[in-house]
Short mmCIF file of C-alpha atoms in Angstrom, two decimals:
data_model
loop_
_atom_site.label_atom_id
_atom_site.label_comp_id
_atom_site.label_asym_id
_atom_site.label_seq_id
_atom_site.Cartn_x
_atom_site.Cartn_y
_atom_site.Cartn_z
CA MET Z 1 11.09 -18.52 -24.65
CA ARG Z 2 12.02 -15.60 -22.60
CA LYS Z 3 14.99 -13.66 -23.35
CA ILE Z 4 16.57 -11.72 -20.22
CA ILE Z 5 19.93 -9.72 -19.90
CA HIS Z 6 21.52 -8.53 -16.57
CA VAL Z 7 23.60 -5.62 -16.95
CA ASP Z 8 26.17 -5.06 -13.99
CA MET Z 9 28.42 -1.94 -14.10
CA ASP Z 10 32.03 -2.91 -12.82
CA ALA Z 11 33.08 -1.38 -9.35
CA PHE Z 12 30.51 1.36 -10.81
CA PHE Z 13 31.42 4.64 -8.71
CA ALA Z 14 35.48 3.34 -8.51
CA SER Z 15 35.15 2.81 -12.55
CA VAL Z 16 33.90 6.43 -13.00
CA GLU Z 17 36.44 8.43 -10.60
CA GLN Z 18 39.06 6.41 -12.64
CA ARG Z 19 37.71 7.59 -15.99
CA ASP Z 20 37.29 11.71 -14.97
CA ASN Z 21 41.21 11.50 -13.12
CA PRO Z 22 43.36 9.91 -15.21
CA GLU Z 23 45.68 9.29 -12.30
CA LEU Z 24 43.76 7.23 -10.81
CA ARG Z 25 43.96 4.58 -13.51
CA GLY Z 26 45.54 1.22 -12.71
CA LYS Z 27 45.67 2.40 -9.04
CA PRO Z 28 44.25 0.75 -6.52
CA VAL Z 29 41.04 3.14 -5.57
CA ALA Z 30 38.21 3.07 -3.30
CA VAL Z 31 35.06 5.62 -3.20
CA GLY Z 32 34.28 6.97 0.56
CA HIS Z 33 34.31 9.10 3.41
CA ASP Z 34 38.48 8.88 4.45
CA SER Z 35 38.16 9.68 8.50
CA GLU Z 36 38.68 7.33 11.27
CA ARG Z 37 34.95 6.19 11.14
CA GLY Z 38 34.89 6.15 7.37
CA VAL Z 39 33.14 2.93 5.38
CA LEU Z 40 33.86 2.50 1.88
CA THR Z 41 30.68 2.25 -1.30
CA THR Z 42 33.21 0.40 -3.72
CA ALA Z 43 36.67 -0.22 -5.06
CA SER Z 44 38.23 -0.99 -7.46
CA TYR Z 45 39.52 -4.04 -9.07
CA GLU Z 46 43.22 -3.12 -8.19
CA ALA Z 47 42.36 -2.59 -4.57
CA ARG Z 48 40.25 -5.53 -4.31
CA ARG Z 49 43.18 -8.01 -5.36
CA PHE Z 50 44.45 -6.81 -1.83
CA GLY Z 51 41.22 -7.71 0.12
CA VAL Z 52 39.28 -4.33 -0.11
CA HIS Z 53 35.95 -4.60 -0.75
CA SER Z 54 32.58 -2.28 -0.58
CA ALA Z 55 31.05 -1.75 3.44
CA GLN Z 56 34.30 -2.11 4.68
CA SER Z 57 35.51 -0.04 7.40
CA VAL Z 58 38.35 2.49 5.84
CA GLN Z 59 41.30 1.81 8.23
CA ILE Z 60 41.06 -2.11 7.78
CA ALA Z 61 41.22 -1.23 3.87
CA LYS Z 62 44.06 0.82 4.57
CA LYS Z 63 46.17 -1.89 6.33
CA LEU Z 64 45.22 -4.15 3.90
CA CYS Z 65 46.17 -2.00 0.87
CA PRO Z 66 48.64 0.82 2.55
CA GLN Z 67 48.78 2.55 -0.88
CA LEU Z 68 44.96 2.67 -1.06
CA ILE Z 69 43.38 6.05 -2.73
CA ILE Z 70 40.29 7.07 -1.37
CA VAL Z 71 38.41 9.79 -3.10
CA PRO Z 72 35.02 11.46 -2.06
CA VAL Z 73 31.53 9.79 -2.88
CA ARG Z 74 30.23 11.99 -5.96
CA TYR Z 75 26.35 10.21 -6.13
CA ALA Z 76 25.50 13.27 -8.68
CA VAL Z 77 27.64 12.18 -10.98
CA TYR Z 78 26.81 8.28 -10.76
CA LYS Z 79 23.15 9.13 -10.61
CA GLU Z 80 23.71 11.08 -14.45
CA VAL Z 81 26.03 8.44 -15.73
CA SER Z 82 23.66 5.77 -14.46
CA GLN Z 83 20.34 7.48 -16.29
CA ALA Z 84 22.70 7.82 -19.73
CA VAL Z 85 23.08 4.08 -19.21
CA HIS Z 86 19.46 3.56 -18.85
CA ARG Z 87 19.02 5.56 -21.60
CA ILE Z 88 20.94 2.85 -24.14
CA PHE Z 89 18.83 -0.10 -22.79
CA SER Z 90 16.21 1.85 -23.71
CA ASP Z 91 17.15 1.78 -27.28
CA TYR Z 92 16.96 -1.90 -26.79
CA THR Z 93 13.59 -2.60 -24.78
CA ASP Z 94 11.12 -0.45 -22.64
CA LEU Z 95 11.22 -3.54 -20.36
CA ILE Z 96 13.84 -2.53 -18.20
CA GLU Z 97 13.89 -3.36 -14.30
CA PRO Z 98 16.37 -1.53 -12.52
CA LEU Z 99 17.95 -3.24 -9.13
CA SER Z 100 20.37 -0.12 -8.20
CA ILE Z 101 22.15 2.68 -9.67
CA ASP Z 102 24.51 0.28 -11.28
CA GLU Z 103 22.70 -3.13 -12.54
CA ALA Z 104 19.71 -3.61 -13.69
CA PHE Z 105 17.40 -6.28 -15.85
CA LEU Z 106 15.95 -6.44 -19.38
CA ASP Z 107 13.67 -8.66 -21.16
CA VAL Z 108 14.28 -8.62 -25.02
CA THR Z 109 12.92 -11.13 -26.11
CA GLU Z 110 10.87 -9.15 -28.29
CA ASN Z 111 12.88 -6.09 -29.12
CA LYS Z 112 13.21 -2.83 -30.66
CA LYS Z 113 15.88 -3.21 -33.07
CA GLY Z 114 14.37 -6.79 -33.46
CA ILE Z 115 18.09 -9.12 -33.03
CA GLY Z 116 17.33 -12.64 -32.95
CA LEU Z 117 19.98 -13.00 -30.10
CA ALA Z 118 19.76 -11.83 -27.01
CA VAL Z 119 23.73 -12.09 -27.03
CA ASP Z 120 24.07 -10.27 -29.58
CA ILE Z 121 21.80 -7.36 -27.41
CA ALA Z 122 24.76 -7.83 -24.64
CA ARG Z 123 27.32 -7.51 -26.75
CA ASP Z 124 26.31 -4.48 -28.31
CA ILE Z 125 25.23 -2.76 -25.05
CA LYS Z 126 28.36 -3.27 -23.74
CA ARG Z 127 30.19 -1.88 -26.48
CA ARG Z 128 28.10 1.33 -26.54
CA ILE Z 129 28.91 1.43 -22.92
CA ARG Z 130 32.21 1.31 -23.56
CA GLU Z 131 32.65 3.44 -26.60
CA GLU Z 132 29.85 6.43 -25.05
CA LEU Z 133 31.06 6.09 -21.54
CA GLN Z 134 34.67 5.04 -21.22
CA LEU Z 135 33.21 2.36 -18.73
CA THR Z 136 32.58 -1.65 -18.86
CA ALA Z 137 30.29 -3.70 -18.24
CA SER Z 138 29.43 -7.11 -17.21
CA ALA Z 139 26.26 -8.84 -19.11
CA GLY Z 140 24.57 -11.99 -18.30
CA VAL Z 141 22.22 -13.54 -20.80
CA SER Z 142 19.49 -16.38 -19.95
CA TYR Z 143 15.89 -17.57 -19.96
CA ASN Z 144 15.15 -16.15 -16.70
CA LYS Z 145 15.92 -13.69 -13.87
CA PHE Z 146 18.18 -15.98 -11.93
CA LEU Z 147 19.90 -17.53 -14.21
CA ALA Z 148 21.00 -14.52 -16.20
CA LYS Z 149 22.13 -12.40 -12.83
CA ILE Z 150 24.44 -15.82 -12.24
CA ALA Z 151 25.80 -15.05 -15.42
CA SER Z 152 26.53 -11.56 -15.15
CA ASP Z 153 28.99 -12.23 -12.03
CA TYR Z 154 30.44 -15.40 -13.48
CA ARG Z 155 33.09 -13.44 -16.06
CA LYS Z 156 33.67 -9.94 -14.07
CA PRO Z 157 34.95 -7.84 -14.92
CA ASP Z 158 33.67 -6.74 -18.78
CA GLY Z 159 32.16 -10.38 -18.88
CA LEU Z 160 29.20 -11.86 -21.04
CA CYS Z 161 28.21 -15.24 -20.46
CA VAL Z 162 25.37 -16.90 -21.83
CA ILE Z 163 23.88 -19.98 -19.90
CA HIS Z 164 21.61 -21.44 -22.84
CA PRO Z 165 18.41 -23.73 -21.69
CA ASP Z 166 20.16 -26.63 -22.55
CA ARG Z 167 23.02 -26.50 -20.07
CA ALA Z 168 21.41 -25.07 -17.18
CA MET Z 169 21.44 -28.04 -15.00
CA ASP Z 170 24.44 -28.94 -15.85
CA PHE Z 171 25.84 -25.10 -14.77
CA ILE Z 172 23.40 -25.14 -11.78
CA ALA Z 173 24.70 -28.93 -10.67
CA GLY Z 174 28.25 -27.43 -10.02
CA LEU Z 175 27.36 -23.89 -9.13
CA PRO Z 176 28.18 -22.97 -4.68
CA VAL Z 177 25.41 -22.40 -2.96
CA GLU Z 178 27.11 -18.85 -1.71
CA ASP Z 179 26.41 -17.97 -4.91
CA PHE Z 180 22.70 -18.30 -5.16
CA TRP Z 181 20.72 -15.77 -5.44
CA GLY Z 182 18.89 -15.69 -2.01
CA VAL Z 183 21.73 -17.06 -0.07
CA GLY Z 184 23.86 -15.03 1.99
CA PRO Z 185 26.42 -16.31 4.87
CA LYS Z 186 24.13 -17.41 7.48
CA THR Z 187 22.21 -19.41 5.08
CA ALA Z 188 25.13 -20.96 3.14
CA GLU Z 189 26.89 -21.99 6.81
CA LYS Z 190 22.82 -23.66 7.84
CA MET Z 191 23.27 -25.31 4.14
CA HIS Z 192 26.55 -26.83 4.37
CA ARG Z 193 25.56 -27.92 7.85
CA MET Z 194 22.78 -30.28 6.01
CA GLY Z 195 25.46 -31.22 3.46
CA ILE Z 196 24.48 -28.85 0.59
CA PHE Z 197 27.42 -27.48 -0.77
CA THR Z 198 27.24 -27.46 -4.83
CA GLY Z 199 23.12 -26.73 -6.62
CA LEU Z 200 23.50 -30.58 -7.57
CA GLN Z 201 23.05 -31.48 -3.39
CA LEU Z 202 20.46 -28.55 -3.43
CA ARG Z 203 18.33 -30.52 -6.26
CA ARG Z 204 18.44 -33.56 -4.38
CA CYS Z 205 16.95 -32.29 -1.41
CA SER Z 206 12.77 -32.43 -0.99
CA GLN Z 207 10.80 -29.54 -1.38
CA GLN Z 208 8.97 -30.15 2.00
CA HIS Z 209 12.16 -30.17 3.25
CA LEU Z 210 13.36 -27.31 2.49
CA ARG Z 211 10.11 -24.99 3.02
CA GLU Z 212 10.45 -27.00 6.63
CA VAL Z 213 13.98 -25.54 7.02
CA PHE Z 214 14.00 -22.13 5.14
CA GLY Z 215 10.42 -21.41 5.16
CA LYS Z 216 9.07 -19.52 1.76
CA MET Z 217 12.51 -18.81 0.78
CA GLY Z 218 13.03 -22.85 0.63
CA GLN Z 219 10.28 -23.23 -2.45
CA ILE Z 220 12.11 -20.15 -4.30
CA TYR Z 221 15.40 -22.07 -3.30
CA TYR Z 222 14.16 -25.51 -4.99
CA ASN Z 223 13.05 -23.94 -7.97
CA PHE Z 224 15.98 -21.86 -8.59
CA ALA Z 225 18.17 -25.76 -8.32
CA ARG Z 226 15.94 -26.68 -11.08
CA GLY Z 227 16.69 -23.89 -13.09
CA ILE Z 228 13.21 -21.97 -12.40
CA ASP Z 229 11.90 -18.47 -12.19
CA ASN Z 230 8.74 -17.04 -13.26
CA ARG Z 231 9.07 -13.32 -12.16
CA PRO Z 232 8.82 -10.89 -14.82
CA VAL Z 233 11.03 -8.14 -15.65
CA GLU Z 234 8.92 -5.68 -13.99
CA THR Z 235 9.14 -1.72 -14.80
CA ASP Z 236 7.28 -0.28 -12.17
CA TRP Z 237 8.83 -1.21 -8.57
CA ILE Z 238 7.19 -0.54 -5.42
CA ARG Z 239 9.52 1.18 -2.76
CA LYS Z 240 9.30 -0.91 0.37
CA SER Z 241 11.33 1.02 2.77
CA VAL Z 242 13.17 4.35 3.38
CA GLY Z 243 15.74 4.82 5.95
CA CYS Z 244 19.46 6.38 7.13
CA GLU Z 245 22.19 5.52 9.15
CA ARG Z 246 24.44 7.28 11.34
CA THR Z 247 28.07 6.09 12.02
CA PHE Z 248 29.38 8.02 15.12
CA GLU Z 249 33.06 9.40 15.11
CA GLU Z 250 33.29 8.08 18.60
CA ASP Z 251 31.74 5.38 19.84
CA LEU Z 252 29.11 5.92 22.20
CA PHE Z 253 27.17 4.13 25.21
CA GLU Z 254 25.78 6.71 27.60
CA PRO Z 255 21.84 7.14 27.41
CA GLY Z 256 21.73 10.83 26.90
CA GLN Z 257 24.34 10.09 23.99
CA LEU Z 258 22.28 7.73 22.26
CA GLN Z 259 19.14 9.56 23.37
CA ALA Z 260 20.53 12.73 21.39
CA ALA Z 261 21.59 10.27 18.59
CA LEU Z 262 18.60 8.98 18.18
CA CYS Z 263 16.39 12.05 17.52
CA HIS Z 264 18.42 13.31 15.37
CA THR Z 265 18.27 10.13 13.03
CA ALA Z 266 14.78 10.79 13.48
CA LEU Z 267 14.86 14.28 12.30
CA GLU Z 268 16.67 12.99 9.30
CA LEU Z 269 14.66 9.71 8.81
CA GLU Z 270 11.50 13.13 8.84
CA GLY Z 271 13.54 14.35 5.79
CA ARG Z 272 13.96 11.23 3.55
CA LEU Z 273 10.30 10.47 4.32
CA GLN Z 274 9.14 13.78 2.91
CA LYS Z 275 11.32 14.10 -0.13
CA SER Z 276 9.97 10.82 -1.05
CA HIS Z 277 6.78 11.35 -0.43
CA PHE Z 278 6.91 7.67 1.42
CA GLU Z 279 4.78 6.40 4.71
CA GLY Z 280 4.44 2.86 6.50
CA GLN Z 281 3.68 0.65 9.28
CA THR Z 282 6.92 -0.16 10.52
CA LEU Z 283 10.18 1.23 12.19
CA THR Z 284 12.98 -0.70 12.54
CA LEU Z 285 15.96 0.28 14.42
CA LYS Z 286 19.73 -1.13 13.56
CA ILE Z 287 22.56 -0.36 15.85
CA LYS Z 288 26.36 -2.01 14.80
CA PHE Z 289 28.48 -2.17 17.98
CA HIS Z 290 32.07 -1.30 18.05
CA ASP Z 291 32.98 -5.01 17.17
CA PHE Z 292 30.57 -4.64 14.22
CA THR Z 293 28.29 -6.66 15.17
CA GLN Z 294 24.72 -5.80 14.83
CA ILE Z 295 21.22 -6.40 15.76
CA THR Z 296 18.31 -5.13 14.61
CA ARG Z 297 14.63 -4.27 16.48
CA SER Z 298 11.31 -3.40 14.64
CA LEU Z 299 7.63 -2.67 15.78
CA THR Z 300 4.76 -2.46 13.45
CA THR Z 301 1.89 0.10 14.61
CA THR Z 302 -1.59 0.36 12.91
CA GLN Z 303 -0.35 4.21 12.44
CA VAL Z 304 1.31 5.32 9.40
CA LEU Z 305 4.76 7.23 10.52
CA ARG Z 306 5.43 10.23 8.71
CA THR Z 307 6.88 12.27 11.23
CA LYS Z 308 9.59 12.76 13.55
CA ASP Z 309 6.55 12.89 16.39
CA ASP Z 310 5.19 9.46 15.04
CA ILE Z 311 8.76 7.99 14.90
CA LEU Z 312 10.49 8.75 17.83
CA PRO Z 313 8.35 7.58 21.04
CA LEU Z 314 8.65 4.12 18.95
CA ALA Z 315 12.47 4.51 18.03
CA ARG Z 316 12.92 5.29 21.93
CA LYS Z 317 11.03 2.00 22.54
CA LEU Z 318 12.83 0.07 20.15
CA LEU Z 319 16.08 1.50 22.04
CA GLU Z 320 15.05 0.39 25.47
CA GLN Z 321 15.45 -3.43 24.43
CA VAL Z 322 19.43 -2.90 23.34
CA SER Z 323 21.88 -3.19 26.13
CA CYS Z 324 25.10 -0.70 25.76
CA SER Z 325 27.95 -0.42 28.28
CA PRO Z 326 31.11 0.91 27.97
CA GLY Z 327 32.36 -2.95 27.07
CA ARG Z 328 29.54 -2.88 24.52
CA ARG Z 329 29.58 0.76 22.93
CA VAL Z 330 27.70 1.50 19.65
CA ARG Z 331 29.32 2.26 16.60
CA LEU Z 332 26.25 3.01 14.08
CA MET Z 333 22.63 3.70 14.26
CA GLY Z 334 19.95 3.38 11.84
CA LEU Z 335 16.30 3.71 11.47
CA SER Z 336 13.74 2.71 8.73
CA VAL Z 337 10.31 3.05 7.36
CA SER Z 338 9.02 -0.19 5.77
CA ASN Z 339 5.60 -1.89 5.38
CA PRO Z 340 3.88 0.64 3.37
CA ARG Z 341 0.06 0.24 2.85
CA SER Z 342 -1.09 -1.40 -0.09
CA ASP Z 343 -3.32 1.26 -1.23
CA GLU Z 344 -0.73 4.08 -1.01
CA MET Z 345 2.48 1.98 -2.47
CA HIS Z 346 4.12 4.44 -4.18
CA ARG Z 347 5.64 3.84 -7.92
CA GLY Z 348 8.13 5.61 -9.80
CA GLU Z 349 12.05 6.13 -11.35
CA TRP Z 350 14.37 4.00 -9.05
CA VAL Z 351 16.45 6.03 -6.84
CA GLN Z 352 18.91 5.65 -3.91
CA LEU Z 353 16.63 4.98 -0.98
CA TYR Z 354 19.05 4.26 2.02
CA PHE Z 355 21.74 6.69 2.88
CA ASP Z 356 25.17 6.48 5.33
CA PHE Z 357 25.86 9.52 7.16
CA GLU Z 358 28.78 10.88 9.25
CA PHE Z 359 27.83 11.73 12.76
#
C-alpha cells in the first residue's frame, strides 16, 4: 500500500508577509496590486472571514473588508521560502511532485528516515516548517493522491488529516461533489441537475453514464468515487503552457486600442517563451469583460509558435471572433501557447508560468 502525503502551505503569500512584518499579524491582509483594477493573489485567514479571497477584485475586497491591508507581491521572496520548504521535504524522500509554489505531493512509502507511519512524517514536516520558517502548513495522508489532497484541505489551517484505507469509502460517501478534485463550479452544477450532491450518489452512477455525460473525466469521477487513483507521484513535470495576462487600467472596446493591447501582450508572451525555452502549436486568447464574464478562443497550427511574428497574426484572427462594444468592454486580455510537440517537451524545476500584469 502506497503512503502519500499532500502538503499545502496555509495562505502562503499572506502568511509570509505577516511573518516578515509583525504589525500585520492577526490583521486582515491580502497580497496584490492595490489599484482601481487590481486583483488579489491571496488573502490571510483573518481576511477570508469577511469573504475576501484570491482572484478577487481589490475594489470588491475593500467593500467586504474596509480595514483590509493590501501589500504588494514579492515573488522572489515567496520562491525562496518555497525552496526552503522543498529542502525540508527532500530530507524524507526524493519522490516529490510540486503542484505549485505552495503545495506538493510526497511519496513516503520508502523514506530516507525509515519512519513507519506516514502520519509521523507529515507531523514532523509540519513541525519543521513551523520552527524553521515560522509558517504553518496543512497536510493530508492517504494511500493515493486524490485522497491525500482532499485530506489536506479538510482541517485547514494548520491541519493534519489521515484517510485510512478502511475508512476511505465512508469518507468519500459523505463528501460534497464540489470537494472532488477536478469538479469545478460548472461540473458541480451539472451534477446537481443529475441529482448528484455527494460521493455516495456519484458512486451509484454507472461508468457508462458518467462517460456519456463527462467524457474522459467521467471515468476519473467513477474511480474517485470508489477511492481509486493510481497516478504516481511524478518528480519530473512536463511544461504544458506558457502565458501572460494584462488587466487594463480602463476597459477597452475600440478596435485600435484592442489591437495595440494585443501587440503588447504578444510581445510579452514572446519574452516568456524565450525565457522558459518553450514552444507549442496552440494559441489561446482569453478575454475578460467589464462584468467579469470571460471567453477563450483557441487555434492550433502545424507550425511551432516562438516569436511575436508567429503569434500576432493568429492572435488577430482570434480577436476577430470576439464581439466588443461600449456595452461590452474588455477588462483583461491574455495569450498563452500550449500543445508542445511530444519530442520537444521540456522538463525541469517547477516555476510560475502564468503572469498577471497591470497595463
